[in-house]
């Protein structure tokens, strides 16, 4: 068998894998993506694209097209009048974009292909072997047992972005500890005669059922993604979902009949809370659902995976360009705590929504609306939900998101489309001698910052005393 040589082999052509592939190809690295399914999945569970993810997509020139396809929801209406209000977010995107994951997948696929990544569909990984210089991956056409049809790739690094049932995770021997949170959850696309007033996302949890509606921006504005759960109807994932079940649970949950005119795609599934203990296994890295899964409450799965990929890709590029390989350890150090926080946050939302004892529901319904009306609580919850307040490290500017820094002439995300580091100087500071380094001037009174390719601050100080490391980083981009 002849081995195909690449810098990075990505397993999985979902949003996580495609983001990583596009970023690495944009940086000039050779990348191949292997996807076991021969065609793109026409159905999608994810539908919410958060503000922080939209910022990352804008840094790749993808946000505007997606915004034209979706519905901008200003917040999430919860039980008893409680609301997660996103309109105060410190972001160009003070809302959650409701659009099918298929739209996000398509945008990221076009991005990856345009940057030069190769995507091979209908190919499944069956073995991998790591040594001191790289990883040898053996694959085959899906379900083809003929040894003569085996394919081999030789890669410096491998990214396992192949979902909750990850083959890469199994091959590196990583456990996936955790537990099942909810069973018999129904997802469906429904067309309603008259949906909830006021727009946005609507959840209701009267005790024995859970109902959630998210509006799709279709031509007539009447299609919604519904998520439903009935405590009294806990059946296996394979049990068919009837239209009558959808109509009944939705009406009981919302305590009103919105008039289901038509039911489109529908599915039943269960949700787990699981996370691997290590995101890095030598030259193999786990990302997205291969590394963590959690409750769908909060819509964090796709968003967290895309952000995993953005964090990892620039570090692989830097190491391939000559940076110390220890930089790759920071992928786990930075993203594992974020993944754990998402598990906790999504789990709390799921447990709050499915509380059964009447006193507990009463207390929830009294406290939640009052707390979420307090500006500090409102903004903390909204920022965590949207991903704009998540950071790396516990204090100081380093590790914080840089997107909100006001610049003289344009947005930071526009500069980031080149894929490298950006030096943002203090207001009035002259350009720094750093060939190849993109620079901008901030218009507020903040310090100079060096912005990493994933949009987070990597250094802060005075531009006049910028570290010589800036020149080194710029040089790595040309190797």
Short mmCIF file of C-alpha atoms in Angstrom, two decimals:
data_model
loop_
_atom_site.label_atom_id
_atom_site.label_comp_id
_atom_site.label_asym_id
_atom_site.label_seq_id
_atom_site.Cartn_x
_atom_site.Cartn_y
_atom_site.Cartn_z
CA UNK A 1 0.00 0.00 0.00
CA UNK A 2 1.27 3.45 -0.91
CA UNK A 3 0.96 5.95 1.93
CA UNK A 4 -0.46 9.40 1.28
CA UNK A 5 1.73 11.92 3.11
CA UNK A 6 0.09 14.93 4.77
CA UNK A 7 0.90 17.33 7.56
CA UNK A 8 -2.41 16.70 9.34
CA UNK A 9 -5.07 14.05 8.86
CA UNK A 10 -8.51 15.00 10.14
CA UNK A 11 -11.03 12.24 10.81
CA UNK A 12 -14.59 13.52 10.61
CA UNK A 13 -16.13 16.09 8.23
CA UNK A 14 -18.49 17.73 10.71
CA UNK A 15 -18.14 21.38 11.79
CA UNK A 16 -15.22 20.59 14.11
CA UNK A 17 -13.18 18.71 11.54
CA UNK A 18 -13.93 21.14 8.72
CA UNK A 19 -12.94 24.16 10.84
CA UNK A 20 -9.61 22.57 11.71
CA UNK A 21 -9.00 21.49 8.11
CA UNK A 22 -9.80 24.91 6.71
CA UNK A 23 -7.60 26.72 9.23
CA UNK A 24 -4.63 24.44 8.64
CA UNK A 25 -4.99 24.59 4.86
CA UNK A 26 -5.28 28.39 5.06
CA UNK A 27 -1.93 28.35 6.87
CA UNK A 28 -0.39 26.42 3.98
CA UNK A 29 -0.38 22.96 5.57
CA UNK A 30 -1.34 19.83 3.65
CA UNK A 31 -4.58 18.43 5.09
CA UNK A 32 -6.84 15.51 4.25
CA UNK A 33 -10.23 14.92 5.86
CA UNK A 34 -11.61 11.37 6.03
CA UNK A 35 -15.36 10.99 6.52
CA UNK A 36 -16.98 7.56 6.79
CA UNK A 37 -20.37 8.65 5.43
CA UNK A 38 -20.42 8.89 1.63
CA UNK A 39 -22.79 11.87 1.50
CA UNK A 40 -23.50 14.84 3.70
CA UNK A 41 -26.21 14.27 6.32
CA UNK A 42 -29.34 16.16 5.19
CA UNK A 43 -30.69 16.23 8.77
CA UNK A 44 -29.15 18.17 11.63
CA UNK A 45 -29.60 18.16 15.37
CA UNK A 46 -27.77 21.43 16.01
CA UNK A 47 -29.54 24.65 15.13
CA UNK A 48 -28.09 27.40 17.36
CA UNK A 49 -24.97 29.33 16.40
CA UNK A 50 -23.77 31.45 19.31
CA UNK A 51 -22.20 34.92 19.26
CA UNK A 52 -18.65 33.72 19.93
CA UNK A 53 -18.93 31.16 17.13
CA UNK A 54 -20.25 33.83 14.77
CA UNK A 55 -17.15 35.90 15.60
CA UNK A 56 -14.95 32.94 14.69
CA UNK A 57 -16.90 32.39 11.48
CA UNK A 58 -16.55 36.07 10.60
CA UNK A 59 -12.78 35.68 11.00
CA UNK A 60 -13.08 33.15 8.17
CA UNK A 61 -15.39 35.24 6.01
CA UNK A 62 -18.40 32.99 6.63
CA UNK A 63 -20.69 34.84 9.02
CA UNK A 64 -22.53 37.14 6.61
CA UNK A 65 -23.80 34.35 4.36
CA UNK A 66 -25.03 32.37 7.35
CA UNK A 67 -26.76 35.40 8.83
CA UNK A 68 -28.71 35.75 5.59
CA UNK A 69 -30.04 32.20 6.00
CA UNK A 70 -31.08 32.26 9.65
CA UNK A 71 -33.29 33.80 12.29
CA UNK A 72 -31.75 36.14 14.88
CA UNK A 73 -33.23 35.32 18.28
CA UNK A 74 -32.67 38.02 20.94
CA UNK A 75 -32.85 35.56 23.79
CA UNK A 76 -34.35 32.43 25.27
CA UNK A 77 -37.67 32.47 27.10
CA UNK A 78 -37.61 29.94 29.92
CA UNK A 79 -40.14 28.69 32.43
CA UNK A 80 -42.25 31.11 34.48
CA UNK A 81 -41.23 34.16 32.46
CA UNK A 82 -37.49 33.82 33.06
CA UNK A 83 -35.39 34.89 30.10
CA UNK A 84 -31.78 34.70 28.98
CA UNK A 85 -31.39 38.15 27.41
CA UNK A 86 -28.66 38.32 24.75
CA UNK A 87 -29.26 41.88 23.61
CA UNK A 88 -26.64 43.30 26.00
CA UNK A 89 -23.78 41.09 24.76
CA UNK A 90 -20.49 42.88 24.12
CA UNK A 91 -20.35 41.47 20.61
CA UNK A 92 -21.32 42.42 17.05
CA UNK A 93 -23.80 39.55 17.36
CA UNK A 94 -26.10 40.22 20.36
CA UNK A 95 -28.35 37.27 19.55
CA UNK A 96 -28.31 33.55 18.79
CA UNK A 97 -28.55 32.64 15.12
CA UNK A 98 -31.10 29.91 14.47
CA UNK A 99 -30.20 28.01 11.31
CA UNK A 100 -29.84 24.28 10.58
CA UNK A 101 -26.41 22.78 11.14
CA UNK A 102 -26.45 21.74 7.48
CA UNK A 103 -25.96 25.42 6.57
CA UNK A 104 -22.96 25.70 8.90
CA UNK A 105 -21.52 22.43 7.59
CA UNK A 106 -21.85 23.61 3.99
CA UNK A 107 -20.17 26.94 4.73
CA UNK A 108 -17.26 25.27 6.51
CA UNK A 109 -16.89 22.67 3.75
CA UNK A 110 -16.65 25.41 1.12
CA UNK A 111 -14.10 27.19 3.31
CA UNK A 112 -11.95 24.09 3.77
CA UNK A 113 -12.04 23.18 0.08
CA UNK A 114 -11.32 26.75 -1.04
CA UNK A 115 -8.25 26.81 1.20
CA UNK A 116 -6.98 23.57 -0.32
CA UNK A 117 -8.01 20.82 2.11
CA UNK A 118 -8.84 17.45 0.52
CA UNK A 119 -12.09 15.85 1.70
CA UNK A 120 -12.49 12.11 1.11
CA UNK A 121 -15.97 10.72 1.78
CA UNK A 122 -16.98 7.10 2.23
CA UNK A 123 -13.64 6.28 3.89
CA UNK A 124 -13.48 4.87 7.40
CA UNK A 125 -10.44 4.55 9.65
CA UNK A 126 -9.68 1.05 10.93
CA UNK A 127 -6.23 1.35 12.53
CA UNK A 128 -3.57 3.85 13.53
CA UNK A 129 -0.02 3.52 14.73
CA UNK A 130 2.03 6.33 16.20
CA UNK A 131 5.82 6.60 16.26
CA UNK A 132 8.33 9.32 17.03
CA UNK A 133 7.89 11.08 13.69
CA UNK A 134 4.20 10.75 12.91
CA UNK A 135 1.10 8.59 12.69
CA UNK A 136 0.28 5.88 10.17
CA UNK A 137 -3.46 5.57 9.60
CA UNK A 138 -5.08 2.66 7.80
CA UNK A 139 -8.50 3.15 6.26
CA UNK A 140 -10.88 1.46 3.84
CA UNK A 141 -13.97 2.24 1.79
CA UNK A 142 -16.92 2.12 4.18
CA UNK A 143 -17.90 -1.49 5.05
CA UNK A 144 -15.38 -2.92 2.54
CA UNK A 145 -13.48 -5.81 4.13
CA UNK A 146 -11.26 -6.55 1.11
CA UNK A 147 -7.63 -6.11 2.25
CA UNK A 148 -6.69 -5.14 -1.29
CA UNK A 149 -8.75 -1.98 -0.94
CA UNK A 150 -7.01 -0.74 2.19
CA UNK A 151 -5.64 2.82 2.09
CA UNK A 152 -2.82 4.32 4.14
CA UNK A 153 -2.07 7.86 5.23
CA UNK A 154 1.09 9.07 6.89
CA UNK A 155 0.57 12.26 8.91
CA UNK A 156 2.61 14.34 11.30
CA UNK A 157 -0.53 14.75 13.43
CA UNK A 158 -4.08 13.38 13.53
CA UNK A 159 -7.25 15.11 14.73
CA UNK A 160 -10.10 12.84 15.80
CA UNK A 161 -13.25 14.86 15.14
CA UNK A 162 -15.42 11.85 14.34
CA UNK A 163 -18.23 12.36 16.81
CA UNK A 164 -19.63 10.78 19.94
CA UNK A 165 -18.91 7.25 18.70
CA UNK A 166 -15.37 8.18 17.69
CA UNK A 167 -13.22 5.46 16.11
CA UNK A 168 -10.09 7.52 16.76
CA UNK A 169 -10.94 7.75 20.45
CA UNK A 170 -11.31 3.97 20.60
CA UNK A 171 -8.06 3.36 18.70
CA UNK A 172 -6.01 5.51 21.08
CA UNK A 173 -7.57 3.63 24.01
CA UNK A 174 -9.27 6.62 25.60
CA UNK A 175 -12.17 5.96 27.94
CA UNK A 176 -15.28 8.13 27.71
CA UNK A 177 -16.52 8.34 31.29
CA UNK A 178 -19.89 9.78 32.16
CA UNK A 179 -23.57 8.91 32.28
CA UNK A 180 -26.90 9.24 30.51
CA UNK A 181 -28.83 12.37 31.50
CA UNK A 182 -32.09 12.16 29.53
CA UNK A 183 -33.62 9.45 27.38
CA UNK A 184 -36.32 9.49 24.72
CA UNK A 185 -35.78 13.08 23.60
CA UNK A 186 -37.63 13.93 20.39
CA UNK A 187 -36.39 16.43 17.84
CA UNK A 188 -38.66 17.46 15.00
CA UNK A 189 -39.20 20.19 12.44
CA UNK A 190 -42.79 21.40 12.67
CA UNK A 191 -44.83 23.94 10.75
CA UNK A 192 -47.20 25.82 13.02
CA UNK A 193 -50.37 27.71 12.24
CA UNK A 194 -49.36 30.33 14.79
CA UNK A 195 -46.15 30.17 16.81
CA UNK A 196 -45.18 31.84 20.10
CA UNK A 197 -45.43 35.61 20.11
CA UNK A 198 -42.34 37.77 20.32
CA UNK A 199 -39.84 35.64 18.39
CA UNK A 200 -36.80 34.05 19.98
CA UNK A 201 -36.45 30.65 21.56
CA UNK A 202 -39.19 29.41 23.87
CA UNK A 203 -38.95 26.68 26.51
CA UNK A 204 -41.62 25.36 28.85
CA UNK A 205 -41.23 22.85 31.64
CA UNK A 206 -44.46 22.30 33.60
CA UNK A 207 -43.13 19.16 35.30
CA UNK A 208 -43.98 15.99 33.42
CA UNK A 209 -42.98 17.21 29.98
CA UNK A 210 -40.44 19.55 28.41
CA UNK A 211 -41.13 21.51 25.23
CA UNK A 212 -38.81 23.82 23.31
CA UNK A 213 -39.34 25.77 20.09
CA UNK A 214 -36.79 27.58 17.92
CA UNK A 215 -38.00 29.50 14.85
CA UNK A 216 -36.43 28.78 11.47
CA UNK A 217 -36.29 31.69 9.07
CA UNK A 218 -38.24 30.05 6.27
CA UNK A 219 -40.13 31.89 3.55
CA UNK A 220 -43.39 31.91 5.46
CA UNK A 221 -41.84 32.08 8.94
CA UNK A 222 -43.92 29.17 10.21
CA UNK A 223 -41.32 26.39 10.60
CA UNK A 224 -39.84 25.62 14.02
CA UNK A 225 -37.38 23.13 15.44
CA UNK A 226 -39.08 21.40 18.37
CA UNK A 227 -37.37 19.50 21.18
CA UNK A 228 -39.73 17.44 23.32
CA UNK A 229 -39.51 15.11 26.32
CA UNK A 230 -42.24 13.21 28.13
CA UNK A 231 -41.48 11.68 31.50
CA UNK A 232 -44.25 9.11 31.02
CA UNK A 233 -43.04 7.94 27.59
CA UNK A 234 -39.48 6.71 28.05
CA UNK A 235 -38.80 4.39 25.12
CA UNK A 236 -35.66 3.23 23.25
CA UNK A 237 -34.02 5.48 20.65
CA UNK A 238 -35.17 3.20 17.86
CA UNK A 239 -38.86 3.57 18.72
CA UNK A 240 -40.58 5.50 15.88
CA UNK A 241 -41.80 9.02 16.57
CA UNK A 242 -45.41 9.58 15.59
CA UNK A 243 -46.87 12.91 14.57
CA UNK A 244 -49.52 12.45 17.24
CA UNK A 245 -46.83 12.18 19.95
CA UNK A 246 -45.27 15.45 18.77
CA UNK A 247 -48.59 17.28 18.72
CA UNK A 248 -49.55 15.97 22.16
CA UNK A 249 -46.29 16.68 24.01
CA UNK A 250 -45.88 20.11 22.42
CA UNK A 251 -49.42 21.15 23.42
CA UNK A 252 -49.04 19.83 26.98
CA UNK A 253 -45.63 21.41 27.40
CA UNK A 254 -46.54 24.84 26.05
CA UNK A 255 -50.03 24.66 27.58
CA UNK A 256 -51.43 25.96 24.34
CA UNK A 257 -52.11 24.56 20.90
CA UNK A 258 -50.05 26.34 18.24
CA UNK A 259 -51.67 24.29 15.51
CA UNK A 260 -49.19 21.77 14.05
CA UNK A 261 -49.85 21.92 10.31
CA UNK A 262 -47.02 19.66 9.17
CA UNK A 263 -44.20 17.57 10.65
CA UNK A 264 -40.96 17.28 8.70
CA UNK A 265 -37.78 15.58 9.89
CA UNK A 266 -38.07 13.83 13.26
CA UNK A 267 -35.81 11.72 15.45
CA UNK A 268 -35.57 10.19 18.92
CA UNK A 269 -32.33 10.06 20.88
CA UNK A 270 -30.81 10.14 24.35
CA UNK A 271 -28.20 12.51 25.73
CA UNK A 272 -25.13 11.70 27.78
CA UNK A 273 -22.67 13.74 29.81
CA UNK A 274 -19.21 12.41 28.94
CA UNK A 275 -15.71 13.80 28.58
CA UNK A 276 -12.35 12.19 27.91
CA UNK A 277 -9.68 12.73 30.53
CA UNK A 278 -7.06 13.80 27.98
CA UNK A 279 -7.59 15.70 24.73
CA UNK A 280 -4.02 14.95 23.57
CA UNK A 281 -2.64 11.46 23.00
CA UNK A 282 0.85 12.07 21.68
CA UNK A 283 0.39 13.08 18.05
CA UNK A 284 -3.36 12.40 18.12
CA UNK A 285 -5.87 14.97 19.35
CA UNK A 286 -9.56 14.60 20.16
CA UNK A 287 -11.96 17.46 19.47
CA UNK A 288 -15.69 18.19 19.41
CA UNK A 289 -18.07 15.35 20.25
CA UNK A 290 -15.17 12.88 20.15
CA UNK A 291 -13.89 14.61 23.30
CA UNK A 292 -17.11 15.66 25.03
CA UNK A 293 -20.87 15.23 24.79
CA UNK A 294 -23.56 16.78 26.94
CA UNK A 295 -27.20 17.74 27.21
CA UNK A 296 -28.62 19.60 24.19
CA UNK A 297 -30.04 22.20 26.59
CA UNK A 298 -28.17 25.41 25.80
CA UNK A 299 -27.21 24.43 22.25
CA UNK A 300 -23.48 24.26 23.02
CA UNK A 301 -22.29 21.14 21.18
CA UNK A 302 -21.52 22.42 17.68
CA UNK A 303 -20.25 25.72 19.06
CA UNK A 304 -17.84 24.10 21.50
CA UNK A 305 -16.49 21.82 18.78
CA UNK A 306 -15.80 24.70 16.38
CA UNK A 307 -13.99 26.54 19.16
CA UNK A 308 -11.95 23.41 19.99
CA UNK A 309 -10.82 23.31 16.37
CA UNK A 310 -9.92 27.01 16.23
CA UNK A 311 -7.79 26.60 19.37
CA UNK A 312 -5.98 23.50 18.11
CA UNK A 313 -5.36 24.37 14.45
CA UNK A 314 -3.13 27.40 14.96
CA UNK A 315 -1.04 25.53 17.49
CA UNK A 316 -0.46 22.64 15.10
CA UNK A 317 0.48 25.16 12.42
CA UNK A 318 2.92 26.88 14.77
CA UNK A 319 4.61 23.60 15.75
CA UNK A 320 4.79 22.51 12.12
CA UNK A 321 6.49 25.88 11.52
CA UNK A 322 9.10 25.36 14.20
CA UNK A 323 7.51 26.27 17.53
CA UNK A 324 8.21 24.19 20.64
CA UNK A 325 5.99 21.09 20.62
CA UNK A 326 5.08 21.82 24.24
CA UNK A 327 2.66 24.40 22.80
CA UNK A 328 0.40 21.49 21.86
CA UNK A 329 -0.12 20.64 25.53
CA UNK A 330 -1.92 23.94 25.94
CA UNK A 331 -4.77 22.63 23.77
CA UNK A 332 -5.83 20.26 26.55
CA UNK A 333 -4.96 22.77 29.28
CA UNK A 334 -7.20 25.43 27.73
CA UNK A 335 -10.05 23.48 26.19
CA UNK A 336 -10.64 20.69 28.71
CA UNK A 337 -11.83 23.11 31.45
CA UNK A 338 -14.13 24.79 28.92
CA UNK A 339 -15.57 21.42 27.93
CA UNK A 340 -16.11 20.54 31.58
CA UNK A 341 -17.85 23.86 32.19
CA UNK A 342 -20.16 23.26 29.22
CA UNK A 343 -21.06 19.83 30.60
CA UNK A 344 -21.94 21.33 33.97
CA UNK A 345 -23.85 24.27 32.50
CA UNK A 346 -25.87 22.15 30.05
CA UNK A 347 -26.52 19.57 32.74
CA UNK A 348 -27.85 22.17 35.16
CA UNK A 349 -30.22 23.47 32.50
CA UNK A 350 -31.47 19.96 31.76
CA UNK A 351 -32.02 19.16 35.41
CA UNK A 352 -33.74 22.48 36.06
CA UNK A 353 -36.05 21.94 33.10
CA UNK A 354 -37.04 18.43 34.17
CA UNK A 355 -37.52 18.97 37.90
CA UNK A 356 -40.37 16.79 39.14
CA UNK A 357 -41.14 17.62 42.80
CA UNK A 358 -43.67 20.44 42.92
CA UNK A 359 -41.82 22.42 45.66
CA UNK A 360 -38.61 22.36 43.60
CA UNK A 361 -40.43 23.59 40.50
CA UNK A 362 -42.11 26.32 42.53
CA UNK A 363 -38.76 27.52 43.89
CA UNK A 364 -37.23 27.44 40.39
CA UNK A 365 -40.11 29.44 38.96
CA UNK A 366 -39.85 32.06 41.70
CA UNK A 367 -36.07 32.50 41.76
CA UNK A 368 -35.08 32.23 38.08
CA UNK A 369 -37.07 35.23 36.77
CA UNK A 370 -35.92 37.44 39.64
CA UNK A 371 -32.25 36.51 39.33
CA UNK A 372 -32.17 36.97 35.56
CA UNK A 373 -33.51 40.50 35.92
CA UNK A 374 -30.42 41.53 37.91
CA UNK A 375 -28.06 43.08 35.28
CA UNK A 376 -24.88 41.43 36.61
CA UNK A 377 -26.53 37.98 36.69
CA UNK A 378 -28.22 38.57 33.34
CA UNK A 379 -24.96 39.46 31.62
CA UNK A 380 -22.97 36.66 33.26
CA UNK A 381 -25.49 34.02 32.20
CA UNK A 382 -25.85 35.48 28.70
CA UNK A 383 -22.08 35.71 28.19
CA UNK A 384 -21.55 32.12 29.30
CA UNK A 385 -24.42 30.94 27.07
CA UNK A 386 -23.04 32.87 24.07
CA UNK A 387 -19.39 31.99 24.76
CA UNK A 388 -18.25 35.61 24.89
CA UNK A 389 -17.13 35.54 28.53
CA UNK A 390 -15.26 32.23 28.35
CA UNK A 391 -11.52 32.70 28.77
CA UNK A 392 -8.24 30.86 29.18
CA UNK A 393 -6.58 31.43 32.53
CA UNK A 394 -8.04 33.05 35.60
CA UNK A 395 -6.84 36.66 35.63
CA UNK A 396 -5.44 39.45 33.54
CA UNK A 397 -5.89 40.27 29.86
CA UNK A 398 -3.97 37.28 28.55
CA UNK A 399 -6.43 34.55 27.63
CA UNK A 400 -9.38 36.89 27.13
CA UNK A 401 -11.30 37.34 23.89
CA UNK A 402 -10.07 40.28 21.80
CA UNK A 403 -12.92 40.68 19.30
CA UNK A 404 -14.54 43.57 21.17
CA UNK A 405 -11.44 45.82 21.01
CA UNK A 406 -12.36 48.92 18.92
CA UNK A 407 -9.92 49.50 16.05
CA UNK A 408 -9.15 52.43 13.80
CA UNK A 409 -10.46 51.22 10.45
CA UNK A 410 -12.23 47.87 10.32
CA UNK A 411 -12.90 44.96 12.62
CA UNK A 412 -10.40 42.59 14.16
CA UNK A 413 -12.18 39.62 12.60
CA UNK A 414 -11.54 41.11 9.14
CA UNK A 415 -7.80 41.23 9.84
CA UNK A 416 -7.91 37.68 11.16
CA UNK A 417 -9.07 36.33 7.81
CA UNK A 418 -5.40 36.10 6.83
CA UNK A 419 -5.02 33.49 9.57
CA UNK A 420 -2.07 34.87 11.50
CA UNK A 421 -1.33 36.82 14.67
CA UNK A 422 -2.41 40.45 14.88
CA UNK A 423 -0.60 43.11 16.91
CA UNK A 424 -3.04 45.72 18.19
CA UNK A 425 -1.08 48.81 19.24
CA UNK A 426 -2.13 51.44 21.78
CA UNK A 427 -3.96 54.49 20.48
CA UNK A 428 -1.44 56.79 18.82
CA UNK A 429 1.43 54.27 18.94
CA UNK A 430 3.53 54.00 15.72
CA UNK A 431 3.86 50.68 13.85
CA UNK A 432 6.28 48.13 15.28
CA UNK A 433 9.12 46.75 13.19
CA UNK A 434 7.81 43.21 12.61
CA UNK A 435 7.83 42.13 8.93
CA UNK A 436 4.88 39.91 8.08
CA UNK A 437 2.92 40.79 11.21
CA UNK A 438 -0.53 42.32 10.69
CA UNK A 439 -1.01 45.40 12.86
CA UNK A 440 -3.85 47.68 13.89
CA UNK A 441 -4.36 50.61 16.25
CA UNK A 442 -6.97 50.55 18.97
CA UNK A 443 -9.14 53.60 19.56
CA UNK A 444 -9.70 53.22 23.30
CA UNK A 445 -7.18 53.59 26.11
CA UNK A 446 -6.23 49.93 26.44
CA UNK A 447 -2.72 48.47 26.17
CA UNK A 448 -1.11 46.85 23.15
CA UNK A 449 -2.09 43.21 22.73
CA UNK A 450 -0.94 40.37 20.54
CA UNK A 451 -4.01 38.51 19.31
CA UNK A 452 -3.69 34.81 18.58
CA UNK A 453 -5.21 33.36 15.39
CA UNK A 454 -8.15 32.06 17.46
CA UNK A 455 -9.00 35.59 18.61
CA UNK A 456 -7.67 35.47 22.18
CA UNK A 457 -5.04 37.72 23.73
CA UNK A 458 -1.64 36.04 23.88
CA UNK A 459 0.36 38.97 25.26
CA UNK A 460 -0.38 42.46 26.62
CA UNK A 461 1.91 45.40 27.33
CA UNK A 462 3.48 48.38 25.57
CA UNK A 463 3.98 48.21 21.81
CA UNK A 464 7.28 50.05 22.28
CA UNK A 465 8.51 47.10 24.32
CA UNK A 466 6.86 44.36 22.30
CA UNK A 467 8.66 41.05 22.81
CA UNK A 468 11.03 39.77 20.14
CA UNK A 469 8.72 36.75 20.06
CA UNK A 470 6.46 38.81 17.75
CA UNK A 471 9.06 38.66 14.99
CA UNK A 472 9.54 34.95 15.57
CA UNK A 473 5.81 34.33 15.25
CA UNK A 474 5.68 36.29 12.02
CA UNK A 475 8.63 34.30 10.66
CA UNK A 476 6.90 30.98 11.37
CA UNK A 477 4.14 31.97 8.95
CA UNK A 478 6.61 31.97 6.05
CA UNK A 479 8.36 28.63 6.70
#
